[in-house]
Short mmCIF file of C-alpha atoms and ligand atoms in Angstrom, two decimals:
data_model
loop_
_atom_site.label_atom_id
_atom_site.label_comp_id
_atom_site.label_asym_id
_atom_site.label_seq_id
_atom_site.Cartn_x
_atom_site.Cartn_y
_atom_site.Cartn_z
CA UNK A 1 131.51 226.99 184.39
CA UNK A 2 134.68 226.24 186.94
CA UNK A 3 133.40 224.27 188.99
CA UNK A 4 134.40 222.28 192.49
CA UNK A 5 135.17 219.26 193.13
CA UNK A 6 132.95 217.28 196.63
CA UNK A 7 134.72 216.04 199.54
CA UNK A 8 137.49 217.29 201.74
CA UNK A 9 139.36 218.77 198.96
CA UNK A 10 136.61 220.22 197.67
CA UNK A 11 135.62 222.22 201.06
CA UNK A 12 139.53 223.09 201.38
CA UNK A 13 138.93 224.68 197.82
CA UNK A 14 135.76 226.13 199.55
CA UNK A 15 137.29 227.95 202.28
CA UNK A 16 140.01 229.47 199.85
CA UNK A 17 137.55 231.15 197.10
CA UNK A 18 135.35 231.96 200.27
CA UNK A 19 138.73 233.48 202.23
CA UNK A 20 139.61 235.31 198.77
CA UNK A 21 136.34 236.81 199.10
CA UNK A 22 135.91 238.27 202.61
CA UNK A 23 139.55 239.40 201.87
CA UNK A 24 138.46 240.92 199.12
CA UNK A 25 140.14 242.33 196.11
CA UNK A 26 143.24 243.98 197.72
CA UNK A 27 145.42 241.07 196.15
CA UNK A 28 143.59 240.34 193.83
CA UNK A 29 146.47 241.55 190.76
CA UNK A 30 148.53 238.97 192.43
CA UNK A 31 146.66 236.52 193.53
CA UNK A 32 144.97 236.36 189.62
CA UNK A 33 148.61 236.42 188.44
CA UNK A 34 149.84 233.32 190.61
CA UNK A 35 146.65 231.17 189.56
CA UNK A 36 144.14 230.64 187.29
CA UNK A 37 141.40 229.47 189.25
CA UNK A 38 140.90 232.91 191.55
CA UNK A 39 137.53 233.07 189.91
CA UNK A 40 136.51 229.31 190.32
CA UNK A 41 132.79 230.46 191.36
CA UNK A 42 131.40 229.46 195.57
CA UNK A 43 128.50 227.43 194.78
CA UNK A 44 125.09 227.60 196.69
CA UNK A 45 125.57 224.50 198.61
CA UNK A 46 128.90 225.54 199.18
CA UNK A 47 127.63 229.00 200.84
CA UNK A 48 124.80 227.63 202.98
CA UNK A 49 126.79 224.59 204.39
CA UNK A 50 128.53 227.97 205.87
CA UNK A 51 125.32 228.26 207.90
CA UNK A 52 125.13 224.10 208.34
CA UNK A 53 122.65 224.32 205.71
CA UNK A 54 122.07 222.45 202.29
CA UNK A 55 121.05 223.49 198.68
CA UNK A 56 119.43 221.05 196.31
CA UNK A 57 117.79 220.71 193.68
CA UNK A 58 115.30 218.20 192.78
CA UNK A 59 115.82 215.71 189.35
CA UNK A 60 113.70 213.58 187.29
CA UNK A 61 114.64 210.24 185.93
CA UNK A 62 114.37 211.78 182.15
CA UNK A 63 116.67 214.77 183.70
CA UNK A 64 119.50 212.85 183.86
CA UNK A 65 120.52 212.30 180.41
CA UNK A 66 120.68 215.58 179.98
CA UNK A 67 123.78 215.85 180.52
CA UNK A 68 125.36 219.66 181.08
CA UNK A 69 121.84 220.12 183.69
CA UNK A 70 122.74 216.65 185.22
CA UNK A 71 126.62 217.99 185.37
CA UNK A 72 125.71 221.62 186.90
CA UNK A 73 123.16 220.74 189.72
CA UNK A 74 125.69 218.40 190.34
CA UNK A 75 128.54 220.84 191.02
CA UNK A 76 126.07 223.64 192.25
CA UNK A 77 124.04 222.00 194.59
CA UNK A 78 123.99 219.79 197.49
CA UNK A 79 120.94 217.66 197.91
CA UNK A 80 118.65 216.44 195.59
CA UNK A 81 115.17 215.27 196.00
CA UNK A 82 114.30 212.75 192.64
CA UNK A 83 110.91 214.56 190.80
CA UNK A 84 108.97 211.55 191.19
CA UNK A 85 111.34 208.29 190.50
CA UNK A 86 110.10 206.61 194.33
CA UNK A 87 106.42 207.51 194.32
CA UNK A 88 104.29 204.57 194.50
CA UNK A 89 103.71 204.10 190.66
CA UNK A 90 107.58 203.47 190.03
CA UNK A 91 108.37 201.88 193.36
CA UNK A 92 105.22 198.85 193.12
CA UNK A 93 103.15 199.19 190.09
CA UNK A 94 102.09 195.75 191.01
CA UNK A 95 101.02 194.46 194.21
CA UNK A 96 103.99 193.22 196.27
CA UNK A 97 105.86 193.56 193.45
CA UNK A 98 108.52 196.27 193.84
CA UNK A 99 110.12 198.36 191.51
CA UNK A 100 113.31 200.45 192.26
CA UNK A 101 114.88 201.05 188.53
CA UNK A 102 114.14 204.68 188.66
CA UNK A 103 114.77 205.51 192.59
CA UNK A 104 117.61 204.07 192.07
CA UNK A 105 119.23 206.19 189.57
CA UNK A 106 118.50 208.98 190.59
CA UNK A 107 120.28 206.85 194.51
CA UNK A 108 123.49 206.31 192.23
CA UNK A 109 123.30 209.74 190.63
CA UNK A 110 123.24 211.44 193.84
CA UNK A 111 126.18 209.25 195.92
CA UNK A 112 128.58 209.61 192.41
CA UNK A 113 128.18 213.58 192.97
CA UNK A 114 127.97 213.95 196.64
CA UNK A 115 124.34 214.72 196.55
CA UNK A 116 122.66 213.75 200.13
CA UNK A 117 119.58 212.38 198.79
CA UNK A 118 115.76 212.90 200.50
CA UNK A 119 112.64 210.48 199.85
CA UNK A 120 109.95 211.49 198.02
CA UNK A 121 107.48 210.34 198.83
CA UNK A 122 105.93 206.84 200.86
CA UNK A 123 102.43 207.84 200.54
CA UNK A 124 100.45 210.00 198.09
CA UNK A 125 97.41 210.78 196.88
CA UNK A 126 98.10 211.65 193.16
CA UNK A 127 100.44 208.64 190.66
CA UNK A 128 99.32 205.79 192.66
CA UNK A 129 99.22 202.33 190.70
CA UNK A 130 95.88 201.56 189.59
CA UNK A 131 95.94 198.64 191.30
CA UNK A 132 95.57 200.40 194.58
CA UNK A 133 94.00 203.41 193.33
CA UNK A 134 91.07 201.79 192.03
CA UNK A 135 90.84 198.96 194.13
CA UNK A 136 87.89 198.40 196.22
CA UNK A 137 89.47 197.63 199.80
CA UNK A 138 88.37 197.38 203.57
CA UNK A 139 90.48 198.83 206.66
CA UNK A 140 92.49 196.14 207.18
CA UNK A 141 93.76 195.22 203.52
CA UNK A 142 94.34 198.99 203.33
CA UNK A 143 96.33 199.22 205.70
CA UNK A 144 98.66 195.85 205.15
CA UNK A 145 99.31 197.54 201.52
CA UNK A 146 100.49 200.56 203.57
CA UNK A 147 102.36 198.59 205.58
CA UNK A 148 104.42 196.49 203.01
CA UNK A 149 104.68 199.47 200.78
CA UNK A 150 106.84 201.93 203.07
CA UNK A 151 108.31 199.03 204.32
CA UNK A 152 109.01 197.55 201.42
CA UNK A 153 110.70 201.05 200.15
CA UNK A 154 111.85 202.77 202.81
CA UNK A 155 114.27 199.43 204.09
CA UNK A 156 115.48 199.28 200.68
CA UNK A 157 116.82 203.16 200.75
CA UNK A 158 117.36 202.73 204.14
CA UNK A 159 121.33 204.66 204.89
CA UNK A 160 120.43 206.55 200.79
CA UNK A 161 118.70 209.01 202.19
CA UNK A 162 118.35 211.25 205.06
CA UNK A 163 114.92 211.98 205.53
CA UNK A 164 111.57 210.58 203.61
CA UNK A 165 108.13 212.50 203.20
CA UNK A 166 106.25 209.95 204.33
CA UNK A 167 102.95 211.67 204.04
CA UNK A 168 102.26 214.12 200.62
CA UNK A 169 99.76 217.04 200.67
CA UNK A 170 97.32 215.01 203.80
CA UNK A 171 95.44 218.45 204.68
CA UNK A 172 92.64 220.41 202.92
CA UNK A 173 93.31 224.62 202.12
CA UNK A 174 90.47 223.93 205.12
CA UNK A 175 92.63 222.66 207.20
CA UNK A 176 90.28 219.47 207.17
CA UNK A 177 92.01 216.44 206.43
CA UNK A 178 92.17 215.69 202.49
CA UNK A 179 89.55 212.19 202.23
CA UNK A 180 92.30 210.80 199.84
CA UNK A 181 91.72 206.97 199.62
CA UNK A 182 94.28 205.91 202.79
CA UNK A 183 91.79 208.98 205.09
CA UNK A 184 88.65 207.20 203.34
CA UNK A 185 89.10 203.57 204.04
CA UNK A 186 91.28 203.85 207.43
CA UNK A 187 90.92 206.77 208.87
CA UNK A 188 93.36 210.18 210.14
CA UNK A 189 94.86 206.98 211.74
CA UNK A 190 97.03 206.19 208.98
CA UNK A 191 99.23 208.96 209.57
CA UNK A 192 100.99 207.88 213.01
CA UNK A 193 101.02 204.74 211.67
CA UNK A 194 102.74 205.33 208.32
CA UNK A 195 105.07 207.15 210.73
CA UNK A 196 105.54 204.55 213.08
CA UNK A 197 106.21 202.18 210.30
CA UNK A 198 108.69 204.53 208.27
CA UNK A 199 110.05 204.86 211.82
CA UNK A 200 110.61 201.10 212.51
CA UNK A 201 112.17 200.39 208.59
CA UNK A 202 114.69 203.15 209.55
CA UNK A 203 115.47 204.23 212.51
CA UNK A 204 117.75 206.54 211.47
CA UNK A 205 115.90 208.77 208.99
CA UNK A 206 114.00 211.48 210.23
CA UNK A 207 110.24 211.16 208.62
CA UNK A 208 108.61 214.31 207.71
CA UNK A 209 104.51 215.79 206.66
CA UNK A 210 105.55 217.21 203.56
CA UNK A 211 102.74 219.49 201.65
CA UNK A 212 102.03 223.45 199.74
CA UNK A 213 100.52 226.65 200.75
CA UNK A 214 101.69 226.14 204.24
CA UNK A 215 104.77 228.50 203.70
CA UNK A 216 102.30 231.20 205.51
CA UNK A 217 100.26 231.40 208.52
CA UNK A 218 96.38 230.05 207.93
CA UNK A 219 94.72 227.56 208.13
CA UNK A 220 96.11 224.55 206.18
CA UNK A 221 99.40 225.36 208.30
CA UNK A 222 97.71 225.53 211.85
CA UNK A 223 95.52 221.85 210.99
CA UNK A 224 99.40 221.04 209.82
CA UNK A 225 101.07 223.21 213.22
CA UNK A 226 98.08 221.04 215.64
CA UNK A 227 98.94 217.68 213.69
CA UNK A 228 102.36 217.63 215.00
CA UNK A 229 102.31 218.70 218.27
CA UNK A 230 99.58 215.87 218.53
CA UNK A 231 101.87 213.22 216.67
CA UNK A 232 104.75 214.73 219.20
CA UNK A 233 102.51 214.10 222.27
CA UNK A 234 101.79 210.86 221.29
CA UNK A 235 104.75 209.89 221.18
CA UNK A 236 104.91 208.89 216.52
CA UNK A 237 108.27 209.59 215.34
CA UNK A 238 108.18 212.63 213.65
CA UNK A 239 111.30 214.88 212.55
CA UNK A 240 110.18 216.75 210.09
CA UNK A 241 108.21 219.46 208.60
CA UNK A 242 108.39 220.35 204.17
CA UNK A 243 107.31 223.52 202.74
CA UNK A 244 107.33 222.91 199.36
CA UNK A 245 106.48 226.75 198.63
CA UNK A 246 105.19 226.09 194.86
CA UNK A 247 105.03 230.13 195.25
CA UNK A 248 103.60 232.32 192.56
CA UNK A 249 104.46 236.10 192.48
CA UNK A 250 100.46 237.01 191.07
CA UNK A 251 99.21 235.30 195.08
CA UNK A 252 101.25 237.40 197.14
CA UNK A 253 104.04 236.55 199.54
CA UNK A 254 103.47 233.74 202.29
CA UNK A 255 101.93 235.54 204.67
CA UNK A 256 104.84 235.24 208.18
CA UNK A 257 106.80 232.64 206.40
CA UNK A 258 109.70 233.17 209.20
CA UNK A 259 107.38 233.31 212.05
CA UNK A 260 105.76 230.04 210.62
CA UNK A 261 109.65 228.03 209.99
CA UNK A 262 109.53 228.64 213.31
CA UNK A 263 106.37 227.90 215.49
CA UNK A 264 107.31 224.79 213.45
CA UNK A 265 110.59 224.45 215.12
CA UNK A 266 109.49 225.38 218.45
CA UNK A 267 107.56 222.23 218.38
CA UNK A 268 110.57 220.49 218.10
CA UNK A 269 111.18 219.24 214.77
CA UNK A 270 113.23 220.83 211.46
CA UNK A 271 111.43 222.24 208.92
CA UNK A 272 112.74 221.64 205.36
CA UNK A 273 111.97 224.24 202.00
CA UNK A 274 111.45 221.44 200.07
CA UNK A 275 110.10 222.10 195.98
CA UNK A 276 111.08 225.85 195.72
CA UNK A 277 109.83 227.63 192.91
CA UNK A 278 108.25 230.89 192.17
CA UNK A 279 106.46 230.74 188.79
CA UNK A 280 104.64 233.99 187.12
CA UNK A 281 101.84 234.67 184.13
CA UNK A 282 104.06 234.79 180.82
CA UNK A 283 106.38 236.44 179.36
CA UNK A 284 108.53 237.82 181.94
CA UNK A 285 110.14 241.04 182.35
CA UNK A 286 112.83 243.05 184.28
CA UNK A 287 110.26 244.22 186.65
CA UNK A 288 109.17 240.56 187.32
CA UNK A 289 111.67 238.61 187.35
CA UNK A 290 113.54 241.91 189.85
CA UNK A 291 109.54 240.67 192.27
CA UNK A 292 110.98 237.04 192.33
CA UNK A 293 114.50 237.46 192.68
CA UNK A 294 113.86 239.28 196.08
CA UNK A 295 111.30 236.97 196.90
CA UNK A 296 113.99 234.10 196.22
CA UNK A 297 116.39 236.23 199.06
CA UNK A 298 113.67 236.45 201.03
CA UNK A 299 112.77 232.78 201.18
CA UNK A 300 116.70 232.10 201.55
CA UNK A 301 117.01 234.78 204.30
CA UNK A 302 113.86 233.41 206.46
CA UNK A 303 115.26 229.67 206.70
CA UNK A 304 118.53 230.84 207.40
CA UNK A 305 117.02 233.06 210.21
CA UNK A 306 115.82 229.98 211.96
CA UNK A 307 118.30 227.48 213.37
CA UNK A 308 116.27 224.23 212.60
CA UNK A 309 115.33 224.96 209.06
CA UNK A 310 118.10 222.67 207.41
CA UNK A 311 117.94 223.04 203.70
CA UNK A 312 116.05 224.77 200.65
CA UNK A 313 115.53 222.86 197.55
CA UNK A 314 114.38 223.62 194.49
CA UNK A 315 112.04 221.42 192.24
CA UNK A 316 113.78 221.39 189.36
CA UNK A 317 116.51 223.90 188.85
CA UNK A 318 116.47 225.64 185.39
CA UNK A 319 112.95 227.29 183.37
CA UNK A 320 114.21 224.18 181.00
CA UNK A 321 113.02 221.29 182.99
CA UNK A 322 109.93 222.71 184.59
CA UNK A 323 106.26 221.13 186.13
CA UNK A 324 104.74 224.71 185.17
CA UNK A 325 104.25 225.45 182.03
CA UNK A 326 102.92 222.00 180.79
CA UNK A 327 100.38 222.68 184.00
CA UNK A 328 99.90 226.25 184.55
CA UNK A 329 99.55 227.40 180.41
CA UNK A 330 100.65 230.84 180.45
CA UNK A 331 103.14 231.22 183.68
CA UNK A 332 106.49 229.87 183.92
CA UNK A 333 109.75 231.10 184.33
CA UNK A 334 109.49 230.37 187.75
CA UNK A 335 113.55 228.95 188.37
CA UNK A 336 117.06 230.80 189.37
CA UNK A 337 118.80 229.56 185.97
CA UNK A 338 117.18 229.40 182.31
CA UNK A 339 116.92 227.76 179.56
CA UNK A 340 119.78 227.58 179.13
CA UNK A 341 121.57 227.32 182.11
CA UNK A 342 122.35 230.81 182.73
CA UNK A 343 121.25 232.70 185.98
CA UNK A 344 118.56 234.95 186.81
CA UNK A 345 118.34 238.38 188.89
CA UNK A 346 116.70 235.53 191.01
CA UNK A 347 120.32 233.00 191.56
CA UNK A 348 121.93 236.70 192.07
CA UNK A 349 119.31 237.66 194.71
CA UNK A 350 119.96 233.93 196.59
CA UNK A 351 124.24 234.32 196.44
CA UNK A 352 123.55 237.80 198.07
CA UNK A 353 121.09 236.25 201.20
CA UNK A 354 124.14 233.40 201.79
CA UNK A 355 126.54 235.88 201.49
CA UNK A 356 124.79 238.46 203.33
CA UNK A 357 123.75 236.57 206.81
CA UNK A 358 127.32 234.23 206.65
CA UNK A 359 128.75 238.07 207.27
O1 G3I B 1 105.03 207.64 183.09
C1 G3I B 1 104.61 208.65 183.30
C2 G3I B 1 104.82 207.77 181.35
O2 G3I B 1 104.94 206.71 180.89
C3 G3I B 1 103.82 208.64 179.96
O3 G3I B 1 103.98 208.38 178.54
C4 G3I B 1 104.04 210.41 180.09
C5 G3I B 1 102.48 211.02 179.22
O4 G3I B 1 102.57 212.87 179.74
O5 G3I B 1 103.42 210.62 181.70
C6 G3I B 1 104.90 209.64 182.79
O6 G3I B 1 103.66 210.46 184.06
C7 G3I B 1 104.06 211.55 184.42
C8 G3I B 1 104.71 211.82 185.32
O7 G3I B 1 105.11 213.46 186.32
C9 G3I B 1 106.55 211.22 184.62
O8 G3I B 1 107.47 211.89 183.82
C10 G3I B 1 102.55 212.42 183.97
O9 G3I B 1 101.94 213.01 183.21
C11 G3I B 1 103.17 214.16 184.57
O10 G3I B 1 102.07 214.77 185.47
C12 G3I B 1 103.84 213.87 186.14
O11 G3I B 1 103.74 215.08 186.89
C13 G3I B 1 104.99 215.74 187.81
C14 G3I B 1 103.38 216.53 189.11
O12 G3I B 1 104.26 215.63 190.47
C15 G3I B 1 102.26 215.07 189.15
O13 G3I B 1 101.38 215.52 189.95
C16 G3I B 1 105.22 215.89 188.13
O14 G3I B 1 106.95 215.74 186.84
C17 G3I B 1 106.42 216.70 188.96
O15 G3I B 1 107.89 217.39 189.73
C18 G3I B 1 105.55 216.83 190.17
O16 G3I B 1 105.81 217.24 191.58
C19 G3I B 1 104.67 217.42 192.03
C20 G3I B 1 105.62 216.47 193.54
O17 G3I B 1 105.73 215.56 193.64
C21 G3I B 1 104.97 217.29 195.51
N1 G3I B 1 104.39 218.01 195.39
C22 G3I B 1 103.37 218.81 193.64
C23 G3I B 1 104.94 218.77 192.35
C24 G3I B 1 104.15 219.98 191.06
O18 G3I B 1 103.25 218.85 191.35
#
């Protein structure tokens, strides 16, 4: 597949390619004779940029060794998120001993490819190092541990990431606080403090809360709405809400997705679709792939319809590199590219949704 270079040269090429698409095929024979590049593809990120959005894909460190995958990611997308490389077990494997090797590898890759970089994640109940999860802490001790971790990691990536998922998955399905080690030891004040410490370490970076099963309206999403409203009222630095969007055909499309994105935007925060994939029970067939394509289109259109929905990130872009088959045996086929990096109907549906909204 031919790809477009990044930067001003890339923008010019995109505009040329877009203009060629817009004027249709009337001049195609002449153009084809004049330029072998007439069919140069317009990428999903090219199209998203025309709306002032990005279109991205997460990447995990081992995937960088798959050069076909890493090169296509760098060419097609405008943003990336490390799948694991910036989590606590990677960045502070021993107390006070920081290791930025994996995160830096992704940051260097993002820089080389011209991708915006999302930091993921400063605190989560999962993938904590054992010194932390098995330790016995007083509230005061754990607050100090959390402050040190957030301060060191945010400072290290200052100027390199545009946004941080500060707190990941802090609510239960019924809208109560998840009883993670921070909640159990410190109480709910750890959330506002985490945001304040992140802001102190990098006043420019956008600070997000991020979770799954919050794309539609419901108890969990309502809990975030109430929390973010309160944080704003208290003057706590909160800039955005990340909707992971790990969807599954068998569980139905999120209820009132666009309205839900809009109500968070109306609170005065950005919204990002941060980890989009749409899995299904295997094997897939033409019907399920068409349904999946329609869902990808709907998510894309809903984001574009709300000005403060800043972008969409796939949680990996091909079925060959996806967390789903190992976590949900018998399910998969969740991404817009197949294992051989060929477009699936979902790719065409996203492309069409980005193009239709433009015109
Ligand atoms: O690092 C160990 C390695 O030492 C060991 O040899 C290997 C053996 O399996 O496991 C490695 O850890 C794995 C880790 O990814 C790094 O590759 C874990 O087993 C594996 O469970 C872990 O999965 C990650 C998962 O988060 C953990 O919950 C996925 O790659 C990652 O895509 C996924 O991402 C999360 C987001 O952070 C938050 N939202 C949900 C999303 C999907 O679960």
